[in-house]
Amino acid sequence: MAINPHASSPFAALADELTQRRADHLYRQRPLLQSPQGPVVTVAGRTLNNFCSNDYLGLAHHPALVAAAREAVAQWGVGSGASHLVCGHQQPHQDAEDALAAFVGKPAALTFATGYLGNLAVITGLVGREDAVFADKLNHASLNDACLLSRATFKRYAHNNLTQLAHLLANTPARRKLIVADAVFSMDGDQAPLAELLALAEAHDAWLFIDDAHGFGVLGEGRGAMAAAGLDSPRIVYLATLGKAAGGAGAFVAAEAVVIDYLINHARPYIYTTAAPALLGAVTQASLRVIQTEPERRVALQAHIELLRVRLLAAGVALMPSSTPIQPVLMPDSATALAASQALRQRGHWVAAIRPPTVPMPRLRITLSAAHNTATVAQLADDLIEILRDLPAMPGGAAAPGDPA
Ligand SMILES: *Cc1c(COP(=O)(O)O)cnc(C)c1O
């Protein structure tokens, strides 16, 4: 008789679900890095060109940030010891908040240990049962989780569909209305129509919450998507994370002083958690200095984006409408996405295959960094073109290069 090793386990149902995930090519594992974050990393003993981190400016291992962390840890120690409201709010936290608010041109800012936590805090802090949130369908998972946790009425509009959003706003009885969108969509690389979203917020007396995790440091001379669009309004509540282009960790929300004060008083995910180590505040300040004094990093990044797109498009590879460092290539199914990622890895490039349920359509998600060198970006493009030739085409004609028309 065959023995099911899980039959007697109280977790047999979980094991069965994982087995099914494997069969569907949706099983996840964590690749183990044996090097610092950077354009070239060591993974499971192999050296690979890293095209899947969000370290867009190459700051994660920048000497100025490392030095700031080292000096701060010597002065402030490691643990903050308590939540911000009790006794964990230290001078480097406050200095980072002041610098961040000034940098993005808002009256006040508040920092969090992660972007996930920041999104939970802002949305659950600002809206509740009597209110409504209006969210883009492609928003980051942390925004969706925050909307659910807020208990506000949760309406999702089709990606960037302003007509549908206007209709939803016009037909809500809610006390407060909060529009929520990624500025740069994390898995697609395209951008929200910020001016139009702000106009709708004004027309319907709503608030606009923008998550600029992928724009901060990159767009608008580093000041982010709002600065790039030339938009400023007290209605805008702006959040950016500090673990991507900024090269450190955490996140901040910047807004009117009353909004920040309200969050300090009401946002449970801010109140009931231990403050991040103060050294991260020092890292944030160092990062802001580099973002402002080394504009050549954004110039290099932009050149890499253009090089990759021009080469791939010239070879007939279908790209998405993205001018950001996130350059996805759609795949017909999860198995093909994994095969393409594996084939790239054999050629020394690390590109993540992103699959459902993270995204509706499987894809390779290429991310570029200022720290890459030009020849490596060109090599990635050439290798990808060759690999796509041997893979099944996208249904509906998003053709692999070399496919008959
Ligand atoms: C990464 C990301 C977050 C979460 O930020 P963390 O600091 O990684 O927790 C939130 N929103 C978007 C759009 C993101 O891409």
Coordinates of N, CA and C and ligand atoms in Angstrom, one line a residue, residues 54 113-117 119 139-143 182-187 211-214 239 241-244 249-251 365, ligand 1:
N54 N 15.2 46.3 -7.4 CA 14.6 47.6 -7.6 C 15.6 48.7 -7.1
A113 N 8.8 51.5 8.9 CA 9.8 50.5 8.7 C 9.7 49.9 7.3
T114 N 8.6 49.8 6.7 CA 8.4 49.3 5.3 C 7.3 50.0 4.6
G115 N 7.3 49.9 3.3 CA 6.2 50.5 2.5 C 4.9 49.8 2.7
Y116 N 5.0 48.5 2.9 CA 3.8 47.7 3.2 C 3.1 48.3 4.4
L117 N 3.9 48.5 5.5 CA 3.3 49.1 6.7 C 2.8 50.5 6.5
N119 N 1.6 51.8 3.8 CA 0.3 51.8 3.1 C -0.8 51.4 4.0
N139 N -3.1 48.2 -8.7 CA -2.3 48.7 -7.6 C -1.6 47.5 -6.9
H140 N -0.5 47.9 -6.2 CA 0.3 47.0 -5.4 C -0.5 46.3 -4.4
A141 N -0.1 45.0 -4.1 CA -0.9 44.2 -3.1 C -1.0 44.9 -1.8
S142 N 0.0 45.6 -1.3 CA -0.1 46.3 0.0 C -1.2 47.3 0.0
L143 N -1.5 48.0 -1.1 CA -2.6 48.9 -1.1 C -3.9 48.2 -1.1
D182 N -1.0 53.5 -7.6 CA 0.5 53.5 -7.8 C 0.8 54.6 -8.8
A183 N 1.9 55.3 -8.6 CA 2.3 56.3 -9.6 C 2.9 55.6 -10.8
V184 N 3.8 54.7 -10.5 CA 4.4 53.8 -11.5 C 4.0 52.4 -11.1
F185 N 3.3 51.7 -12.0 CA 2.8 50.4 -11.7 C 3.9 49.3 -11.7
S186 N 4.0 48.6 -10.5 CA 5.2 47.9 -10.2 C 5.5 46.7 -11.1
M187 N 4.5 46.1 -11.7 CA 4.7 45.0 -12.5 C 4.6 45.3 -14.0
D211 N 1.1 56.2 -4.4 CA 2.2 55.3 -3.9 C 3.3 55.4 -5.0
D212 N 4.3 56.1 -4.7 CA 5.4 56.3 -5.7 C 6.6 55.5 -5.4
A213 N 6.4 54.2 -5.0 CA 7.5 53.3 -4.7 C 8.6 53.2 -5.8
H214 N 8.1 53.3 -7.0 CA 9.0 53.1 -8.2 C 9.4 54.4 -8.9
L239 N 3.2 58.9 -0.8 CA 4.0 57.9 -0.1 C 5.1 57.4 -1.1
T241 N 8.7 54.6 -1.1 CA 9.4 53.7 -0.2 C 10.9 54.0 -0.4
L242 N 11.7 53.5 0.6 CA 13.1 53.9 0.7 C 14.0 52.7 0.5
G243 N 13.4 51.5 0.1 CA 14.1 50.3 -0.1 C 14.4 50.0 -1.6
K244 N 13.9 50.9 -2.5 CA 14.1 50.7 -3.9 C 15.2 51.7 -4.4
A249 N 16.0 51.3 3.4 CA 14.8 50.5 3.8 C 13.8 51.4 4.4
G250 N 12.5 51.0 4.3 CA 11.4 51.8 4.9 C 10.6 52.6 3.9
A251 N 9.9 53.5 4.4 CA 9.0 54.3 3.6 C 8.6 55.6 4.3
R365 N 10.0 40.2 -15.8 CA 10.1 41.5 -15.3 C 11.6 41.9 -15.3
Ligands
LIG1 C1 7.6 47.5 -3.0 C2 6.3 48.3 -3.0 C3 5.6 48.5 -1.8 C4 6.1 47.9 -0.5 O1 7.2 48.6 0.0 P1 8.2 47.8 1.0 O2 9.1 48.8 1.5 O3 8.9 46.8 0.1 O4 7.4 47.1 2.0 C5 4.5 49.3 -1.8 N1 4.0 49.8 -3.0 C6 4.6 49.5 -4.1 C7 4.0 50.0 -5.4 C8 5.7 48.7 -4.2 O5 6.3 48.4 -5.4

